Amino acid sequence: MSALSQFYTDFKTKNREVALKAGENLLRQLERIIRSASLVGNSTFFDTAQFEWVKTFEDNWQVIRKELDEILKYRDDLPNFQDISPDQYNITNDQRWKTFFFYAYGVTAEQNCRLCPETAKLLVSIPGVKTAFFSILLPQKQIPPHRGPFNGVLRYHLGLVIPEAASDCGIRVGDDVRHWQEGKSLVFDDSFEHEAWNNTDEVRVVLFVDIVRPLKFPASLLNQFIIQLIAWSPYIKDAETNQKKWDQRLQGLFKSKTNS
């Protein structure tokens, strides 16, 4: 690489880092407004009864699990989290956090939705769904402490495949720890520092969903605007590009194994 090419690459990288840092600082300043306007309170974990759609997912968890079981046949070939979102490389950089995306801030993984039609149908019924994917933690995987970019969204986990030793597999949000259960839900605020672990020799899978936080007006309008800015950010655009590449790769894989 020539000196000029190296300079251009460094310039683009630094500009990206500056832009992402500035965006993160702005979001932190806006979080106080979001907290004061929250219609579901402010806590690490929330009472799932506040979200009417949760019961539908718990009632249908085995339907989702059945579709997941087919996807898990290709587990080793699925993308790692950092393959889709390289900005998360500081959180995970090994081969033990696999993903199967459905939606991400207006981007739909059409092929994946066709492979899991019932799951996709349920997901679009969630008010304000922004991100959704199967989150697959392989044995002995730890996700280190980190925090989400913005409290204008909340995170939902539905337990689908949980190791028998569930006490060795869990998530901490702030000072509170929970352990997943198959067919049961967790809703939490990922803007608190959080970490997750699977200290077992089995696989753990949850349906991972980000939703728009219910807010009073006019904070709800501000929140929608911020979320749209996030959708336009390099963070999401890069993930969209990477997902499309993986769609092409997995399309051939699914066809070849189906026909074999």
XYZ file of C-alpha atoms in Angstrom:
260
model
C 0.000 0.000 0.000
C 1.388 3.398 -0.989
C 1.901 6.156 1.582
C -0.974 8.102 0.016
C -3.309 5.097 0.186
C -2.355 4.488 3.809
C -3.046 8.133 4.662
C -6.485 7.924 3.027
C -7.325 4.740 4.918
C -6.219 6.251 8.228
C -8.197 9.424 7.512
C -11.401 7.491 6.848
C -10.906 5.356 9.944
C -10.249 8.341 12.208
C -13.221 10.239 10.794
C -15.423 7.245 11.482
C -14.148 6.957 15.036
C -14.659 10.683 15.645
C -18.196 10.546 14.231
C -19.139 7.488 16.287
C -17.699 9.035 19.456
C -19.566 12.294 18.877
C -22.790 10.385 18.304
C -22.278 8.366 21.472
C -21.696 11.536 23.535
C -24.874 13.106 22.153
C -26.922 10.028 23.018
C -25.605 10.071 26.572
C -26.804 13.665 26.980
C -30.277 12.773 25.725
C -30.724 9.812 28.040
C -31.969 11.987 30.914
C -34.923 13.122 28.765
C -35.734 9.518 27.892
C -35.664 8.419 31.536
C -38.013 11.206 32.614
C -40.531 10.342 29.869
C -40.517 6.544 30.230
C -43.972 4.957 30.398
C -42.607 1.710 31.837
C -40.425 3.162 34.568
C -36.645 2.986 34.849
C -34.926 -0.138 36.060
C -32.478 -2.801 34.991
C -35.097 -5.524 34.414
C -38.781 -4.829 33.776
C -41.985 -6.613 34.676
C -42.809 -8.409 31.424
C -46.534 -7.946 32.112
C -46.067 -4.327 30.986
C -45.593 -5.609 27.437
C -48.748 -7.329 26.170
C -47.022 -9.048 23.251
C -44.675 -11.002 25.524
C -47.386 -13.550 26.372
C -47.843 -14.316 22.663
C -44.159 -15.153 22.361
C -44.164 -17.320 25.466
C -47.277 -19.122 24.205
C -45.546 -19.768 20.872
C -41.986 -20.386 22.026
C -42.035 -24.007 20.887
C -43.079 -22.902 17.386
C -40.022 -20.635 17.319
C -37.871 -23.400 18.811
C -38.892 -25.796 16.039
C -37.675 -23.354 13.374
C -34.528 -22.652 15.383
C -33.710 -26.368 15.544
C -33.470 -26.435 11.750
C -31.129 -23.434 11.738
C -28.916 -24.990 14.408
C -28.087 -27.801 11.986
C -25.876 -25.178 10.286
C -24.590 -23.692 13.538
C -20.889 -23.776 12.723
C -21.480 -22.015 9.405
C -23.486 -19.107 10.831
C -21.871 -15.662 11.126
C -20.281 -14.563 14.362
C -21.633 -11.374 15.888
C -18.540 -9.383 14.883
C -18.860 -10.668 11.296
C -22.086 -8.671 11.016
C -21.135 -5.787 13.317
C -17.354 -5.218 13.264
C -17.684 -2.304 15.716
C -18.379 -4.932 18.394
C -14.983 -6.577 17.981
C -13.903 -5.299 21.412
C -16.815 -7.242 22.943
C -16.368 -10.495 21.053
C -13.670 -11.650 18.665
C -13.878 -15.441 18.713
C -16.121 -18.040 17.057
C -18.482 -18.658 19.985
C -21.243 -16.073 19.509
C -23.235 -17.047 16.442
C -26.123 -15.051 14.992
C -29.081 -15.499 12.675
C -30.593 -12.087 11.928
C -34.163 -11.240 10.965
C -34.356 -7.453 11.286
C -32.034 -4.540 12.075
C -33.234 -0.920 12.061
C -35.323 -1.129 8.907
C -33.204 -3.775 7.190
C -34.875 -7.155 6.662
C -32.899 -10.368 6.142
C -35.386 -11.691 3.602
C -33.833 -15.132 3.209
C -33.706 -15.741 6.956
C -37.317 -14.664 7.343
C -38.346 -17.152 4.632
C -36.479 -19.925 6.436
C -38.289 -19.124 9.714
C -41.683 -17.796 8.575
C -43.541 -18.280 11.860
C -40.837 -16.535 13.850
C -40.747 -13.676 11.347
C -44.531 -13.335 11.494
C -44.458 -13.102 15.276
C -41.648 -10.547 15.239
C -43.477 -8.052 13.025
C -46.345 -8.084 15.532
C -44.137 -6.444 18.193
C -44.772 -2.691 18.454
C -41.571 -0.822 17.655
C -39.342 -3.819 16.878
C -35.926 -2.603 15.682
C -33.562 -5.559 15.871
C -34.229 -9.279 16.048
C -32.025 -12.343 15.768
C -31.261 -15.736 17.250
C -28.382 -15.158 19.682
C -26.368 -18.363 20.009
C -23.736 -18.617 22.731
C -21.536 -21.670 22.346
C -20.062 -23.480 25.370
C -17.755 -21.495 27.663
C -18.552 -18.157 26.049
C -18.438 -14.949 28.094
C -19.524 -11.523 26.837
C -17.602 -8.929 28.888
C -19.150 -5.929 30.667
C -20.326 -3.252 28.243
C -23.329 -0.974 27.730
C -25.660 -0.269 24.864
C -25.527 3.021 22.970
C -28.901 4.463 23.972
C -31.734 3.971 26.466
C -34.411 4.823 23.897
C -34.645 1.116 23.108
C -35.211 -1.831 25.434
C -34.001 -5.392 24.990
C -36.044 -8.578 25.041
C -34.766 -12.141 25.456
C -36.912 -15.245 25.015
C -35.227 -18.409 26.250
C -35.188 -21.079 23.528
C -32.309 -23.456 24.275
C -31.005 -23.208 27.835
C -28.346 -25.493 29.340
C -29.422 -27.883 32.059
C -27.081 -26.143 34.495
C -28.948 -22.852 34.082
C -27.270 -21.384 37.168
C -23.999 -21.369 35.182
C -25.578 -19.442 32.352
C -26.893 -15.938 32.936
C -26.866 -12.200 32.467
C -26.045 -9.295 34.766
C -27.603 -5.879 34.173
C -26.365 -3.241 36.599
C -26.288 -5.041 39.953
C -29.045 -7.516 39.063
C -28.491 -11.062 37.788
C -30.997 -13.272 35.975
C -30.851 -16.753 34.479
C -32.715 -17.676 31.317
C -35.456 -20.294 31.241
C -36.858 -21.998 28.190
C -40.116 -20.381 27.130
C -39.660 -17.484 29.566
C -38.859 -13.832 28.898
C -36.589 -11.079 30.142
C -36.953 -7.386 29.302
C -34.117 -5.103 30.340
C -32.402 -1.782 29.721
C -29.105 -2.497 28.013
C -27.879 1.068 28.572
C -26.890 -0.197 32.021
C -23.564 -1.968 32.118
C -24.265 -5.625 31.427
C -22.512 -8.893 30.730
C -23.556 -12.436 29.832
C -21.993 -15.861 30.208
C -22.453 -19.489 29.291
C -20.075 -21.364 31.588
C -21.446 -24.743 30.534
C -20.609 -27.338 27.897
C -23.948 -26.796 26.164
C -25.323 -24.224 23.740
C -27.519 -21.346 24.891
C -29.933 -19.682 22.454
C -32.315 -16.785 23.006
C -34.450 -14.763 20.647
C -32.848 -11.340 20.978
C -35.050 -8.326 20.196
C -34.640 -4.566 20.560
C -37.832 -2.488 20.777
C -38.596 1.212 20.962
C -39.050 2.233 24.582
C -42.627 3.409 25.321
C -42.421 7.155 26.040
C -44.644 10.134 26.686
C -45.206 12.668 23.933
C -43.239 14.656 22.730
C -40.201 12.688 23.929
C -41.479 9.804 21.805
C -40.999 11.940 18.678
C -37.478 12.868 19.701
C -36.740 9.208 20.319
C -38.007 8.197 16.879
C -35.791 10.844 15.304
C -32.732 9.599 17.185
C -33.484 6.009 16.224
C -33.713 7.060 12.583
C -30.303 8.704 12.868
C -28.946 5.450 14.280
C -30.433 3.611 11.293
C -28.503 5.947 8.978
C -25.244 5.567 10.899
C -22.151 3.728 9.602
C -22.726 1.200 12.390
C -25.995 0.030 10.818
C -25.012 0.547 7.183
C -21.910 -1.607 7.588
C -23.965 -4.302 9.290
C -26.443 -4.225 6.393
C -23.641 -4.695 3.866
C -22.134 -7.550 5.862
C -25.510 -9.264 6.295
C -26.077 -9.217 2.526
C -22.711 -10.882 1.976
C -23.598 -13.566 4.477
C -27.028 -13.997 2.866
C -25.316 -14.950 -0.381
C -22.928 -17.309 1.379
C -25.662 -19.002 3.401
C -28.002 -19.276 0.439
C -25.594 -21.669 -1.247
C -25.063 -23.544 2.002
C -28.764 -24.059 2.702
C -29.411 -25.187 -0.885
C -26.524 -27.625 -0.944
C -27.437 -29.263 2.370
C -31.134 -29.398 1.462
C -30.336 -31.172 -1.809
C -27.738 -33.533 -0.334
